[in-house]
XYZ file of N, CA and C in Angstrom:
444
model
N 9.337 14.322 -25.103
C 9.720 15.115 -23.632
C 9.142 14.814 -22.990
N 7.652 15.303 -23.324
C 6.716 15.606 -22.255
C 6.169 14.075 -20.793
N 6.835 12.801 -21.209
C 6.121 12.026 -20.633
C 7.210 11.709 -19.892
N 8.701 12.109 -20.506
C 9.597 12.008 -19.586
C 10.125 13.071 -18.533
N 9.158 14.692 -18.807
C 8.922 15.410 -18.115
C 8.192 15.464 -16.588
N 7.162 13.960 -16.827
C 6.338 13.845 -16.263
C 6.722 12.845 -14.614
N 7.545 11.718 -16.105
C 8.869 11.035 -14.921
C 9.661 11.426 -13.559
N 9.765 12.376 -14.768
C 11.190 13.478 -13.407
C 10.028 13.829 -12.165
N 8.962 14.829 -12.715
C 8.701 15.174 -11.674
C 7.481 14.108 -10.490
N 7.108 13.040 -11.127
C 7.298 11.917 -11.062
C 8.181 11.608 -9.175
N 9.890 11.728 -9.757
C 10.728 10.940 -9.060
C 10.524 12.257 -7.544
N 10.379 13.952 -8.037
C 10.789 14.772 -6.972
C 9.834 14.442 -6.633
N 7.849 13.588 -6.279
C 7.930 13.705 -5.683
C 7.446 12.791 -4.178
N 7.875 13.834 -3.334
C 7.905 13.150 -1.666
C 7.179 12.316 -1.768
N 6.056 12.568 -2.391
C 4.786 10.924 -1.415
C 5.380 9.808 -1.869
N 6.064 10.129 -3.104
C 6.401 8.668 -3.657
C 7.271 7.978 -2.488
N 8.374 8.155 -1.866
C 8.788 8.467 -1.227
C 8.400 7.622 0.701
N 7.379 9.019 1.048
C 6.846 9.162 2.029
C 5.616 7.064 1.934
N 5.274 6.687 1.047
C 4.486 6.607 0.228
C 5.248 4.741 0.708
N 6.514 4.481 0.055
C 7.417 3.210 0.719
C 8.711 3.454 1.691
N 7.965 4.965 2.615
C 8.291 3.876 4.256
C 7.312 3.506 4.557
N 6.325 4.038 4.713
C 4.135 3.502 4.418
C 5.028 2.218 4.844
N 5.340 1.609 3.509
C 4.820 0.631 3.282
C 5.251 -0.404 3.529
N 6.903 0.359 4.135
C 8.040 -1.058 5.029
C 6.264 -1.560 6.629
N 6.739 0.324 6.922
C 6.400 -0.037 8.676
C 5.561 -0.903 8.333
N 4.065 -0.750 6.871
C 2.876 -1.935 7.446
C 3.399 -2.939 7.389
N 4.545 -3.825 6.389
C 5.020 -4.648 6.886
C 5.651 -5.149 7.546
N 6.490 -4.535 8.493
C 6.981 -4.553 9.820
C 5.618 -5.150 10.985
N 4.569 -4.139 10.778
C 3.531 -3.903 11.750
C 2.696 -5.241 11.183
N 2.169 -5.189 10.488
C 1.802 -7.036 9.908
C 2.533 -7.970 10.532
N 3.219 -8.342 10.333
C 4.536 -9.067 10.257
C 4.424 -9.089 12.198
N 4.780 -8.547 12.893
C 4.889 -8.005 13.564
C 3.669 -8.350 14.531
N 2.492 -7.650 14.740
C 1.217 -9.022 15.157
C 1.094 -10.358 15.095
N 1.264 -10.462 13.801
C 1.323 -11.873 13.503
C 1.907 -12.247 14.160
N 3.363 -12.354 14.837
C 4.214 -13.028 15.162
C 3.602 -12.945 16.963
N 3.063 -11.711 17.075
C 3.477 -11.664 18.437
C 2.007 -12.653 18.911
N 0.648 -12.778 17.674
C -0.594 -13.131 18.195
C -0.277 -14.941 18.220
N -0.221 -15.221 17.150
C 0.657 -16.326 17.004
C 1.466 -17.383 18.002
N 2.437 -16.345 18.401
C 3.780 -17.359 19.289
C 3.287 -16.400 20.909
N 2.479 -15.736 20.589
C 2.249 -15.082 22.575
C 0.745 -15.809 22.933
N -0.024 -16.015 22.112
C -1.208 -17.063 22.665
C -1.393 -18.184 21.886
N -1.941 -19.575 22.502
C -2.068 -20.319 22.193
C -3.417 -21.179 20.967
N -4.314 -19.701 21.373
C -5.339 -19.555 20.315
C -4.748 -19.833 18.990
N -4.326 -18.263 18.966
C -3.626 -17.832 17.621
C -3.025 -18.950 17.223
N -2.248 -19.588 17.543
C -0.484 -20.581 17.587
C -1.562 -21.968 16.891
N -3.188 -21.857 17.057
C -3.897 -22.925 16.837
C -4.628 -22.230 15.123
N -5.058 -21.224 15.386
C -5.534 -19.843 14.597
C -4.868 -19.082 13.568
N -3.787 -19.783 12.377
C -3.114 -18.893 12.226
C -3.968 -17.774 10.981
N -4.500 -18.409 10.172
C -5.523 -17.648 9.515
C -6.072 -16.558 10.010
N -6.644 -17.077 10.862
C -7.487 -15.931 11.856
C -6.273 -14.478 12.550
N -5.295 -15.128 12.752
C -4.198 -14.212 13.276
C -3.932 -13.827 12.042
N -3.421 -14.110 11.396
C -3.122 -13.334 9.434
C -4.224 -12.309 9.613
N -5.737 -12.910 9.341
C -6.185 -11.814 8.887
C -5.910 -10.722 9.532
N -6.420 -10.510 11.077
C -6.479 -9.823 12.413
C -4.854 -8.589 12.212
N -4.049 -8.900 11.664
C -2.631 -8.553 11.368
C -2.112 -8.105 10.210
N -3.253 -8.496 9.078
C -3.423 -7.803 7.887
C -4.472 -6.778 8.337
N -5.710 -6.505 8.524
C -6.122 -5.178 9.365
C -5.364 -4.610 9.236
N -4.941 -4.927 10.803
C -4.294 -3.758 11.571
C -3.594 -2.960 10.642
N -2.606 -3.533 9.978
C -1.800 -2.903 9.545
C -2.081 -2.094 8.066
N -3.495 -2.778 7.136
C -4.063 -2.164 6.757
C -4.478 -0.694 6.705
N -4.951 -0.610 8.348
C -5.413 0.292 9.262
C -4.825 1.115 9.150
N -3.481 1.024 9.842
C -2.326 2.103 9.862
C -1.929 2.551 8.489
N -1.855 1.473 7.868
C -1.081 2.483 6.165
C -2.662 3.009 5.797
N -3.421 2.243 5.556
C -4.748 3.980 5.171
C -4.321 5.984 5.806
N -4.694 5.073 7.119
C -4.572 6.675 7.819
C -3.146 7.315 7.924
N -1.889 7.081 7.713
C -0.724 7.210 7.873
C -0.747 7.846 6.098
N -0.751 6.906 5.610
C -1.056 7.789 3.768
C -2.028 8.300 3.437
N -3.169 8.699 4.325
C -4.130 9.901 3.925
C -3.524 10.816 4.579
N -2.699 10.998 5.501
C -2.513 12.341 6.785
C -1.216 12.753 6.318
N -0.641 11.112 6.116
C 0.800 12.210 6.314
C 1.258 12.526 4.003
N 1.746 10.837 4.084
C 2.111 11.062 2.764
C 1.417 11.223 2.111
N 0.286 11.959 1.481
C -0.644 12.628 0.067
C -1.414 14.492 1.242
N -1.293 14.421 2.990
C -0.854 15.640 3.046
C -2.473 16.014 3.669
N -3.822 14.971 3.345
C -5.234 15.364 4.002
C -5.044 15.966 5.235
N -6.170 16.433 5.267
C -6.773 17.611 6.667
C -8.129 16.437 6.865
N -8.748 16.924 6.314
C -10.353 16.117 6.350
C -10.500 14.602 6.763
N -11.621 14.295 6.905
C -12.388 13.455 8.346
C -11.661 12.112 7.047
N -12.184 11.282 7.281
C -12.511 9.637 6.945
C -13.328 9.823 5.981
N -13.173 9.240 4.950
C -14.622 9.307 4.177
C -14.702 7.873 3.983
N -16.591 7.473 3.555
C -15.804 5.756 3.734
C -15.256 5.893 2.191
N -16.307 6.446 0.807
C -15.386 5.860 -0.296
C -14.283 5.721 -0.350
N -13.125 7.115 0.535
C -12.350 6.878 1.018
C -11.645 5.385 1.042
N -11.996 4.574 1.842
C -12.092 3.352 2.009
C -12.170 2.540 1.882
N -13.168 2.470 0.773
C -13.680 1.649 0.086
C -12.412 1.777 -1.339
N -12.191 3.247 -1.841
C -11.461 2.865 -3.021
C -10.398 2.252 -2.137
N -9.597 2.645 -1.449
C -8.341 2.007 -0.821
C -8.487 0.355 -0.613
N -9.506 -0.355 -0.421
C -9.468 -1.580 -0.142
C -9.835 -1.818 -1.949
N -9.875 -1.394 -2.411
C -10.081 -1.725 -3.922
C -9.231 -2.607 -4.563
N -8.076 -0.479 -4.498
C -6.801 -0.831 -4.695
C -5.923 -2.124 -4.098
N -6.250 -1.750 -2.740
C -5.186 -2.745 -2.098
C -5.289 -4.625 -2.539
N -6.694 -4.696 -2.906
C -7.822 -6.338 -3.298
C -6.913 -6.369 -4.360
N -6.883 -5.729 -5.568
C -6.323 -5.672 -6.396
C -4.620 -5.172 -6.747
N -4.160 -4.842 -5.715
C -2.574 -4.586 -5.509
C -2.428 -5.959 -5.491
N -2.769 -6.899 -4.102
C -2.747 -8.360 -4.076
C -2.973 -9.546 -5.200
N -3.750 -8.965 -6.580
C -3.591 -9.684 -7.507
C -2.668 -9.761 -7.975
N -2.547 -8.740 -8.614
C -0.994 -8.376 -9.781
C 0.319 -8.827 -8.574
N 0.136 -8.914 -7.415
C 1.467 -9.225 -7.142
C 1.697 -10.643 -6.963
N 0.210 -11.079 -6.821
C 0.246 -13.081 -6.973
C 0.400 -13.243 -8.064
N 0.037 -12.583 -8.995
C -0.428 -12.669 -10.363
C 1.568 -12.833 -10.984
N 2.207 -12.220 -10.799
C 4.088 -11.366 -11.401
C 4.189 -12.320 -11.063
N 4.121 -12.783 -9.087
C 5.377 -13.400 -8.752
C 4.822 -15.109 -10.034
N 3.515 -15.712 -10.407
C 3.053 -17.336 -10.774
C 4.052 -16.980 -12.655
N 4.082 -14.887 -12.810
C 4.501 -14.918 -14.004
C 6.078 -15.788 -13.833
N 6.885 -14.387 -13.054
C 8.021 -13.853 -12.845
C 8.804 -15.838 -12.700
N 8.279 -16.076 -11.707
C 8.605 -17.395 -10.729
C 8.598 -18.922 -12.017
N 6.772 -18.639 -12.272
C 6.282 -20.108 -12.711
C 6.379 -20.033 -14.207
N 6.115 -19.605 -14.503
C 6.371 -19.073 -16.466
C 7.848 -18.971 -16.617
N 8.238 -18.149 -16.233
C 9.361 -17.781 -16.708
C 10.685 -18.611 -15.943
N 10.874 -18.795 -14.573
C 11.701 -19.735 -14.413
C 12.834 -19.074 -13.150
N 12.521 -17.510 -13.291
C 13.157 -16.127 -12.122
C 13.298 -17.236 -10.669
N 14.252 -17.620 -9.848
C 14.567 -17.403 -8.437
C 13.495 -17.330 -7.510
N 13.051 -17.446 -6.434
C 11.242 -17.092 -6.351
C 11.527 -15.692 -5.205
N 12.911 -15.760 -4.620
C 13.098 -14.230 -4.174
C 13.521 -13.135 -4.628
N 13.562 -13.786 -6.611
C 13.345 -12.443 -7.343
C 12.524 -12.223 -7.593
N 11.663 -13.403 -7.576
C 10.230 -13.214 -8.415
C 9.331 -12.227 -7.665
N 9.702 -12.566 -5.942
C 9.043 -11.752 -5.271
C 9.193 -9.888 -5.392
N 10.464 -9.595 -5.136
C 11.175 -8.214 -5.651
C 10.399 -7.772 -6.429
N 10.270 -8.639 -7.610
C 9.577 -8.248 -8.228
C 8.113 -7.896 -8.959
N 8.130 -8.909 -8.475
C 6.022 -8.865 -7.810
C 6.004 -7.924 -7.091
N 6.337 -7.304 -6.006
C 5.935 -6.314 -4.357
C 6.444 -4.855 -5.426
N 7.704 -4.402 -6.274
C 7.523 -4.104 -7.546
C 6.570 -3.381 -8.287
N 5.889 -4.281 -8.890
C 4.786 -4.528 -9.649
C 3.758 -3.766 -8.356
N 3.574 -4.532 -7.649
C 2.421 -4.092 -7.409
C 2.575 -3.321 -6.124
N 3.440 -2.676 -5.860
C 3.908 -0.864 -5.753
C 3.930 0.039 -6.668
N 3.977 0.468 -8.132
C 3.788 0.791 -9.167
C 2.250 0.968 -8.917
N 1.457 -0.509 -8.818
C 0.115 -0.029 -9.094
C -0.663 0.439 -7.900
N -0.357 -0.060 -6.780
C -0.499 0.911 -5.494
C -0.986 2.132 -4.879
N 1.021 2.685 -5.512
C 0.935 4.144 -5.356
C 0.415 4.953 -6.012
N 0.321 4.601 -7.764
C 0.099 5.423 -9.157
C -1.599 5.429 -8.003
N -1.937 4.708 -7.712
C -3.993 4.345 -7.893
C -4.134 5.301 -5.945
N -3.184 5.045 -5.446
C -3.776 6.243 -3.727
C -3.109 7.319 -4.469
N -2.241 7.479 -4.663
C -1.850 8.831 -5.786
C -2.800 9.700 -6.502
N -3.546 9.233 -7.453
C -4.248 9.935 -8.396
C -6.097 8.989 -8.655
N -6.197 8.452 -7.228
C -7.555 7.865 -7.242
C -8.296 7.961 -6.158
N -7.942 7.292 -4.991
C -8.227 7.223 -3.600
C -7.680 8.577 -2.921
N -6.275 9.104 -2.486
C -6.713 10.081 -1.796
C -6.233 11.558 -3.084
N -6.818 11.682 -3.348
C -6.791 12.655 -4.900
C -7.290 13.813 -4.433
N -6.450 15.014 -4.022
C -6.424 16.204 -3.949
C -7.995 16.560 -4.197
N -8.734 17.210 -3.678
C -10.230 17.492 -4.022
C -10.009 19.433 -4.378
N -10.913 19.840 -5.275
C -10.642 21.200 -5.515
C -10.812 21.932 -4.328
N -11.577 21.774 -3.596
C -11.828 22.606 -2.248
C -10.985 22.869 -1.268
N -9.971 21.668 -1.430
C -8.738 21.231 0.009
C -7.959 22.105 -0.294
N -7.156 22.400 0.824
C -5.678 23.059 0.398
C -4.382 22.280 0.711
N -3.393 22.404 -0.226
C -2.327 21.896 -0.281
C -1.398 21.428 1.269
N -0.982 20.588 1.291
C -0.515 21.062 2.822
C 0.741 20.654 2.549
N 1.060 22.441 2.865
C 2.386 22.806 3.299
C 3.857 22.220 3.902
N 3.342 20.847 4.158
C 4.453 19.541 4.584
C 5.074 19.197 2.943
N 4.128 19.647 1.745
C 4.902 18.249 0.864
C 5.904 19.021 0.437
């Protein structure tokens, strides 16, 4: 039963839902900037990989800051180690996402959009867990956020 009670407390953890909201916003920012760059300028229309790199970076900067301060309620300044942990987690999350897509779609023959959804779920679990318990872990000397 102890593992079940941990699962229940995780489901009750408001940061899980905040993290999901930030993820949706992050995706909208990424797609929005990509679309703006590639459709709004001829230069980026011809350099879509550069446009995607810029949109990804802008979206992940948003994600880092909003998750740090809103989702997980930190009030301290950004530390380089947090940034390195965040991007390490995100990089592994990309591999989990693409690897899961490969397994679900290529190996198991799932419909591609269903496989994408399942892969997104797998990477969400990874990203939330490592963001919550490693990247943005509360330090002993840090005051809890009253809004949580």
